[in-house]
Amino acid sequence: MSNKRVWLFREGNATLRDLLGGKGANLAEMTNIGLPVPPGFTITTEVCTEYYATGRELPAGLMEEMTTALADVEKDLGKKFGDASNPLLLSVRSGAKFSMPGMMDTVLNLGLTDEIVDALCKVSDPRFVYDSYRRLIMMLSDVAYSDKYEHISKHDFEHLFADLKKELGVKEDLEVDAEGLKKLCEQYKAHVLKVTGKDFPQDPFVQMKEAVEAVFRSWNNDRAIVYRRKEKIPDEIGTAVNIQAMVFGNRGDDCGTGVAFTRNASTGENVVFGEYLMNAQGEDVVAGVRTPLEIADLQKANPAIYQEFDDTCKKLEAHYKDMQDIEFTIEHGKLFILQCRSGKRTGPAAIKIAVDQVNEGLITKDQALLRVDPELLNHCLLPVIAPGTKYATIAKGLPAGPGAATGIAIFDSERAAELGKGGLGQNVILVRAETSPDDLKGMLAAQGVLTEKGGMTSHAALVARGFGIPTVAGCSEISVNAGKKEFTYAGGTIKEGDLISLNGTLGEVINGSVPVEPPMMTGEFGTFLGWADSERTLGIRTNADTPEDTELAIKFGAEGIGLCRTEHMFFEGERRPVVQRMILAENDAERKAALDELLVFQREDFKGIFEALKGKPMTVRLIDPPLHEFLPSLASLIEEVAVAKASGKPDAAKEELLHTVEGMHEINPMMGLRGCRLSIVFPQIVEMQTRAILEGAAAVIKAGGAAKPEIMIPLVGHVNELRFVRERLEATAKKVVEEQGVAIPYEFGTMIEVPRGALTADEIAAEASFFSFGTNDLTQMTFGFSRDDSDKFLKPYVAQKILPGDPFESIDQTGVGLLMEIAVEKGRKVRPGLKMGICGEHGGEPRSIAFCNKIGLDYVSCSPFRVPIARLAAAQAAILASKGGAERDK
Amino acid sequence: MSNKRVWLFREGNATLRDLLGGKGANLAEMTNIGLPVPPGFTITTEVCTEYYATGRELPAGLMEEMTTALADVEKDLGKKFGDASNPLLLSVRSGAKFSMPGMMDTVLNLGLTDEIVDALCKVSDPRFVYDSYRRLIMMLSDVAYSDKYEHISKHDFEHLFADLKKELGVKEDLEVDAEGLKKLCEQYKAHVLKVTGKDFPQDPFVQMKEAVEAVFRSWNNDRAIVYRRKEKIPDEIGTAVNIQAMVFGNRGDDCGTGVAFTRNASTGENVVFGEYLMNAQGEDVVAGVRTPLEIADLQKANPAIYQEFDDTCKKLEAHYKDMQDIEFTIEHGKLFILQCRSGKRTGPAAIKIAVDQVNEGLITKDQALLRVDPELLNHCLLPVIAPGTKYATIAKGLPAGPGAATGIAIFDSERAAELGKGGLGQNVILVRAETSPDDLKGMLAAQGVLTEKGGMTSHAALVARGFGIPTVAGCSEISVNAGKKEFTYAGGTIKEGDLISLNGTLGEVINGSVPVEPPMMTGEFGTFLGWADSERTLGIRTNADTPEDTELAIKFGAEGIGLCRTEHMFFEGERRPVVQRMILAENDAERKAALDELLVFQREDFKGIFEALKGKPMTVRLIDPPLHEFLPSLASLIEEVAVAKASGKPDAAKEELLHTVEGMHEINPMMGLRGCRLSIVFPQIVEMQTRAILEGAAAVIKAGGAAKPEIMIPLVGHVNELRFVRERLEATAKKVVEEQGVAIPYEFGTMIEVPRGALTADEIAAEASFFSFGTNDLTQMTFGFSRDDSDKFLKPYVAQKILPGDPFESIDQTGVGLLMEIAVEKGRKVRPGLKMGICGEHGGEPRSIAFCNKIGLDYVSCSPFRVPIARLAAAQAAILASKGGAERDK
């Protein structure tokens, strides 16, 4: 711990964010580069930690250090804190390492007392003085007392103000004159005395102590905790406190205040962008009581100030080399900068600014690449609600599939398929309690999907992201009644046919329609991702099962398919009955007949994808899910059979089917007869698939194209499983090559998705041409978490910080990651240069991508819409790795 | 590969089992210690491997090597193979490294041809000569031709013999005279010519070549393959072939043959034990055509021969230092030893022999301990079918719970509980298609359990072994119809109330009752296990949930409880409704009321067990299974609700319950809301359990006893889970200690049963006082095998040798074991001396115990009936480890 607890602004700099907080470090930095910052000092974050460590006591000696620093400020301004003749007023603000806008407390006008107010009234506008005083009483009481006493929050003081305005017969604050505000101050003070039993402090140093403590306490108020959780900001870093001389934008018409960005935060355009108000305080701009003016207007109204402000913006950008978000105040014609920080921006703006700044020579390409949060690229790819649209959200769920969609609510998949894409062409939003593979048809026909249950990795969410369907999942604020064809929410009911909209990017459900715009693919976007490609060493593939998705992914930059799931093809319309016939076949002849039918379908599937790939490689996973997934559910059959029997009309065929489904029922299907186990017990299916893949490839090759099939055997835990399946399929493959008479450059490899597969990767590598990490299943088995059932405990786990985050979103590097590292090391020891990738959902998540880069995978594979994100994340990982492996800053 | 393919008996010795097979090595050894072994030679196992490697061709030069060896034999005996004037006859026998009795082929009397038979008849009894010839024709044809031709097996020749006897009007073989047998030989030869199109070979060397090839081929006949699979003998080691001069026990009344053990194989008594017949061949003794005589009778009949034989037995035991199984022949008053091998024996015999031999100074205690297969101790512990009882098995299943039981067949658990133990006290066998936790009551009331489905680790099997209930599981040869209260088997139907018996040790189902005897606990048993205890370093604990089981386990030598499953206590009679009330509680008050009731039960449970333990430690696992396991099944509720609705009498309460159960339903409950996840989401249950454990301990301590509770938190995958639960339970524990006012030496630890728990054992060790490996779940998750569903693929996996064995029976040392090693190393790095045990089913399995010893666990824990087995297995592991880690020989 540093000994110095209190830092004057001129003593600090921008590198001291850990100690001084973001705001304090920036105030120091701005002070030192000569910007007009009101003087002040910062109490370090370490004091906050000490405050909590010692049971909420300010450390001994702190007040003395503050007094010393204060003397410096006083000397600088020629004013004195608590001196009625020439009083210095102060602001007290929080400032953590990471920005937490509005979450913690602020106190302004500190240093006003009855005596000083009286004195000031003689030299200043009394209305301004009493207005400042009443704000101080309200703010300090709110932050310093409301956690001990009831009825002393801002809200209570506003009640008193409202009563007074009523009494005076006026509506607006500004209509209350100095006399009125004086009376209000008396009422405020009386209220404080009544509630707390003590007078409002008349010693400015007591005010200061109470304000500092209140700011420290606000580090742990509810909204700050919630915000930190959401933004993954550690709880233990604490906040600094900034104490600064007040400047006033509300002392007359030559005063004003405003907020501005050095460039347009929405489009990225290189012009100052913001709002201001003359004769006003900062909160007036934010509160919307008066309509603020565009910053451009200042140029006409006050060219000199504008010029000074514009120069300051340029100076700040040149200094920080990033777009800045600035708060400023004009006091009697003099400009003060109160705060600056890196400005939040949309995805398109982020990219344009980064590209422009490189072109302007402000930053390097590496800096540009590191500056853009990969997740922001989502904004550039998906249909969005037209910027600026005002809309009311009726419920919020999980942002499961980004993008916006508008359509009529439909509650069953059949109906959605009839009405939607591929049917009557209406815009449909499919609303379900939860979705199952049965809903695929309806989902594909819908513009968007809304489910009441299921998490970010639920079926609905996986399909949504895979197919780019805007989706809000796990929306527990609605209650779906499929029977009645309606859902209810807090404020009402939506029935079939009602128009609703979804903002899948934010998880919002909207009543009625909103204007939706197509994604932007500007020139800067291409340039920027081009830079990313030249930096990254990881390959980027996509998870795709159709020619359409494949084409889209290639447009987005995919270099091949890392995961083509063959079973999705089995669910589609006319195939499902054939698949069921295959499963229910009573003899080999029946089964073969069904498989022969499926072969025709699958061969065409693969041919189409190979054509779309134009010679890029495709990893095809052989059938993985348990066969009972293709049959009707056990529960529905039990019910149907029971009802038929009870009604005196027993249904023998249904009973037979029930018997079969019961026989196939599994208690834990995730760990049952699936993956390569299926291939071993029912080899005919994968023999058919192998044939279909290679015949599809052969057709493309014969037509003059190229095709690179990589056949992937899933769920291997023991080398013998792979050897057994591979030997049989190699035989089929050789036969097809012979029949077709063309060379097909096929390979056989395996998924590493069972812990034992990772642990024995050396044995397995001897039989595999490539590995692909299936981190979804690997995470399930390493933790013993069923993804389908984990909602009930994963949410509380993350909320209570038992886990740092959802391991299905970002790879658990300590546990699952260790297995991956073991597999990489053991695999390459036996087969140097073994090709390795990842095809779980994690393949599109930036921190997981950085991890894959670190452990030396060859590529990541993700859904088409995440391909650009992965390209950027991979570039960032490569740049940071070359710098010694630091993490991207928040 | 050794260059020497053919070894004369005098060239080999007992250490060459790999090369010469067990029989060949022993013949060599016996020859060299001067026993009267007919001379001969052995073709090595390597030749068998070469035979298969070269597509079933005898290697070039082999016949020449055999001829050279044969010359030595000829010289020794003064006879010549194929010489009509003084012919040498040979036997050709298989002999693999591990004994496979009767599985492979044998040919006797090799070297007889028409010409030699004619010549021999002039100097020997013609009946004997033709009898020998007809046997040769039959045996050689059977082994050499029957895989290429139909109707040339032993069976076909026996038909011809039967026809002849009918024609001659006689019944017994011995009634057919020389003339008849001569005719039979002609018929046999004609049959060979007819079927194969070739004459029976008249060249003795052709006979020899065909016989040798046939023996090699018999290595891969069906029954040999099945036997190897069962006995876990590798397929690739091949068999040797032993060619030996014939001696005849059927050349007259001064000839004979017999089989004997050097000690009693059933009781272990130190007297020669066996049977013989004069004027007979070996197969006559085995076939049971004539009743053999006790070996003791030989002493009276022929004291000189008996003395020589008894001396030979003593010489053999002194040489091999183990009880031997001997085949002998007397030819014209001269004794020959044809074979000796370590004799198979029952568990009680094995122990008595081992202890006696130590007392006789023949072997050391270590040798005695290594010699007894731990699994044999099962015979010493369980009720058995009275030895010598003849019974007919109507079906065979898996030997899921050892021991024998007799009772009436009952097809539902309620009825079994009414009639059986704790009810009317009848002897009941519970017969179910499969069992679920609902059946526990019925199982506990039954003498034995029979299920149609489920494997060695099914619910029924686990409960059976845990509670020592003789059980046959997975008996697919029966078909249970619970509705009709009957089961059918190949030969008939058993209805409710019919008497049946089970031999759980062998998996046999018997129609009617058999006499059942209590287990034997002789003095030698105690002595032997005492030796084991002084050798072993592993502690032995038991898995027990009741005072009765605890007492039993302590009697068997347990040093504490390694796993007390608290949820078993929740299933019992009057508790189940309280548990359901606790789960279905709609508010905290209702839940607390139910928990308060359960507290009373659980406190008594633990008090009783602590009393039984008399101060030995008890590891108690907090509640582990998902709560829905305590509620009615979803399927049954769906059916009931549907039926009620369809019948026009909807049942609102049932519908409500269905809704709740649906809400709790999990797709993969194994990886759902269970273990410590439950403790985190519903902390009240484990707080109650902690209180119950410590109050139970306090009661015992206050009464002057001792109690050492070790509270175990299950399913931990992340250190924070353990920290979270532990902190809360430590608070409860401190409170109880304070309330009770006595010191309770409690500890908190965790199970390592999730792969991530093992991978991050260093982090977890910081929070745990002990680790207990839950290898059942660890195996499930490491392989991704649901134990409940694995039957469908594990059986084919083992059959097709994809896995070397069922990993739920013996620890998979490569995968699961690697995780355990990682956990041990990481855990002890952070907390040296960390106490570690294993409480999965593997804790009672000898190979797994050896592995636990190797990786340095402190103890193993197993069901009471496996405690003695574990004591011996642990001793063997310690002895072998001190010798450098060799495995016990088969």
PDB file of C-alpha atoms in Angstrom, chain B residues 64 143 161 209 216 223 240 279 333 363 541 582 680 809:
ATOM      1  CA  GLU B  64      11.428 -81.573 -39.243  1.00  0.00           C
ATOM      2  CA  VAL B 143     -11.080 -81.915 -34.354  1.00  0.00           C
ATOM      3  CA  PHE B 161     -21.699 -96.669 -32.276  1.00  0.00           C
ATOM      4  CA  LYS B 209       0.284 -82.677 -38.668  1.00  0.00           C
ATOM      5  CA  PHE B 216      -4.032 -74.511 -32.989  1.00  0.00           C
ATOM      6  CA  ARG B 223     -16.220 -71.927 -26.469  1.00  0.00           C
ATOM      7  CA  ALA B 240       1.189 -74.493 -27.075  1.00  0.00           C
ATOM      8  CA  ASN B 279      -8.824-100.700 -16.512  1.00  0.00           C
ATOM      9  CA  GLY B 333       1.391-101.617 -12.482  1.00  0.00           C
ATOM     10  CA  ILE B 363       5.346 -71.210   2.283  1.00  0.00           C
ATOM     11  CA  ARG B 541     -13.653 -48.630   5.917  1.00  0.00           C
ATOM     12  CA  MET B 582     -40.458 -30.756   2.890  1.00  0.00           C
ATOM     13  CA  ILE B 680     -26.371 -24.103  -2.145  1.00  0.00           C
ATOM     14  CA  GLU B 809     -16.449 -52.711 -12.010  1.00  0.00           C
TER      15      GLU B 809
END
